[in-house]
Amino acid sequence: MKLKATAIICFLLAILVYSCDTEAGITFKRYYTTGSIVYQTKCQNCHGKDGQGLSSLMPPLTDSAYLKANKKLLSCFVKYGLKTRSSS
């Protein structure tokens, strides 16, 4: 009987510890979920589901060299978009 009670208490404690999350973790999950929804509604049509882009029409979001080269402008790209220059 004591073994069952101890096992149940340990199980409940394990569930309690596993289910607890820090405030930072909760905030991250909230922003991640919201960001995912924004990406799906505003960006996914052009940049694709995985951010691969559309050839030369839309830059890939997975190209780390492009992102690193334009790091200071990324927030402006997100807010205002990016117009590509047409070659004449």
Short mmCIF file of C-alpha atoms in Angstrom, two decimals:
data_model
loop_
_atom_site.label_atom_id
_atom_site.label_comp_id
_atom_site.label_asym_id
_atom_site.label_seq_id
_atom_site.Cartn_x
_atom_site.Cartn_y
_atom_site.Cartn_z
CA MET A 1 0.00 0.00 0.00
CA LYS A 2 2.81 2.42 0.89
CA LEU A 3 4.52 1.56 -2.39
CA LYS A 4 1.44 2.48 -4.41
CA ALA A 5 0.98 5.75 -2.52
CA THR A 6 4.65 6.64 -2.99
CA ALA A 7 4.48 5.80 -6.71
CA ILE A 8 1.36 7.94 -7.16
CA ILE A 9 2.92 10.88 -5.30
CA CYS A 10 6.12 10.62 -7.36
CA PHE A 11 4.09 10.43 -10.55
CA LEU A 12 2.05 13.51 -9.61
CA LEU A 13 5.20 15.44 -8.67
CA ALA A 14 6.81 14.50 -11.98
CA ILE A 15 3.74 15.76 -13.86
CA LEU A 16 3.73 18.97 -11.83
CA VAL A 17 7.43 19.66 -12.47
CA TYR A 18 7.14 18.82 -16.17
CA SER A 19 4.07 21.01 -16.69
CA CYS A 20 5.53 24.09 -14.99
CA ASP A 21 7.07 26.65 -17.30
CA THR A 22 8.95 29.83 -16.61
CA GLU A 23 7.53 33.24 -17.47
CA ALA A 24 10.18 33.56 -20.19
CA GLY A 25 9.14 30.23 -21.68
CA ILE A 26 5.48 31.23 -21.71
CA THR A 27 6.32 34.59 -23.32
CA PHE A 28 8.46 32.87 -25.98
CA LYS A 29 5.66 30.46 -26.84
CA ARG A 30 3.18 33.33 -27.05
CA TYR A 31 5.38 35.35 -29.43
CA TYR A 32 6.29 32.25 -31.46
CA THR A 33 2.63 31.36 -31.96
CA THR A 34 1.66 34.93 -32.83
CA GLY A 35 4.63 35.27 -35.19
CA SER A 36 3.70 32.05 -36.90
CA ILE A 37 0.19 33.34 -37.55
CA VAL A 38 1.53 36.64 -38.90
CA TYR A 39 3.95 34.79 -41.19
CA GLN A 40 1.18 32.53 -42.50
CA THR A 41 -1.13 35.46 -43.28
CA LYS A 42 1.37 38.08 -44.51
CA CYS A 43 4.53 36.35 -45.75
CA GLN A 44 3.86 32.76 -46.70
CA ASN A 45 2.24 33.55 -50.06
CA CYS A 46 5.50 34.90 -51.46
CA HIS A 47 8.24 33.38 -49.32
CA GLY A 48 6.67 29.92 -49.12
CA LYS A 49 5.80 27.70 -46.21
CA ASP A 50 9.44 27.01 -45.34
CA GLY A 51 10.82 30.45 -46.29
CA GLN A 52 12.56 29.24 -49.44
CA GLY A 53 11.37 32.22 -51.50
CA LEU A 54 10.33 32.27 -55.14
CA SER A 55 13.44 32.06 -57.26
CA SER A 56 14.60 35.62 -58.00
CA LEU A 57 11.20 37.21 -57.30
CA MET A 58 11.20 36.91 -53.51
CA PRO A 59 14.36 36.52 -51.46
CA PRO A 60 14.64 33.38 -49.37
CA LEU A 61 14.33 33.81 -45.64
CA THR A 62 16.49 30.76 -45.10
CA ASP A 63 19.56 32.25 -46.82
CA SER A 64 21.72 33.16 -43.84
CA ALA A 65 24.25 35.08 -45.97
CA TYR A 66 21.53 37.43 -47.25
CA LEU A 67 20.08 37.87 -43.77
CA LYS A 68 23.49 38.55 -42.19
CA ALA A 69 24.40 41.07 -44.90
CA ASN A 70 21.14 42.97 -44.33
CA LYS A 71 20.84 42.48 -40.56
CA LYS A 72 20.28 46.16 -39.74
CA LEU A 73 17.55 46.49 -42.37
CA LEU A 74 15.53 43.38 -41.49
CA SER A 75 13.01 45.21 -39.32
CA CYS A 76 12.42 47.69 -42.16
CA PHE A 77 11.99 44.82 -44.62
CA VAL A 78 9.37 43.27 -42.36
CA LYS A 79 7.54 46.54 -41.73
CA TYR A 80 7.66 48.07 -45.23
CA GLY A 81 8.50 45.16 -47.50
CA LEU A 82 11.28 45.09 -50.03
CA LYS A 83 10.99 46.32 -53.57
CA THR A 84 13.26 44.66 -56.06
CA ARG A 85 14.82 46.70 -58.80
CA SER A 86 13.87 45.73 -62.31
CA SER A 87 16.74 45.39 -64.72
CA SER A 88 16.28 47.69 -67.73
#
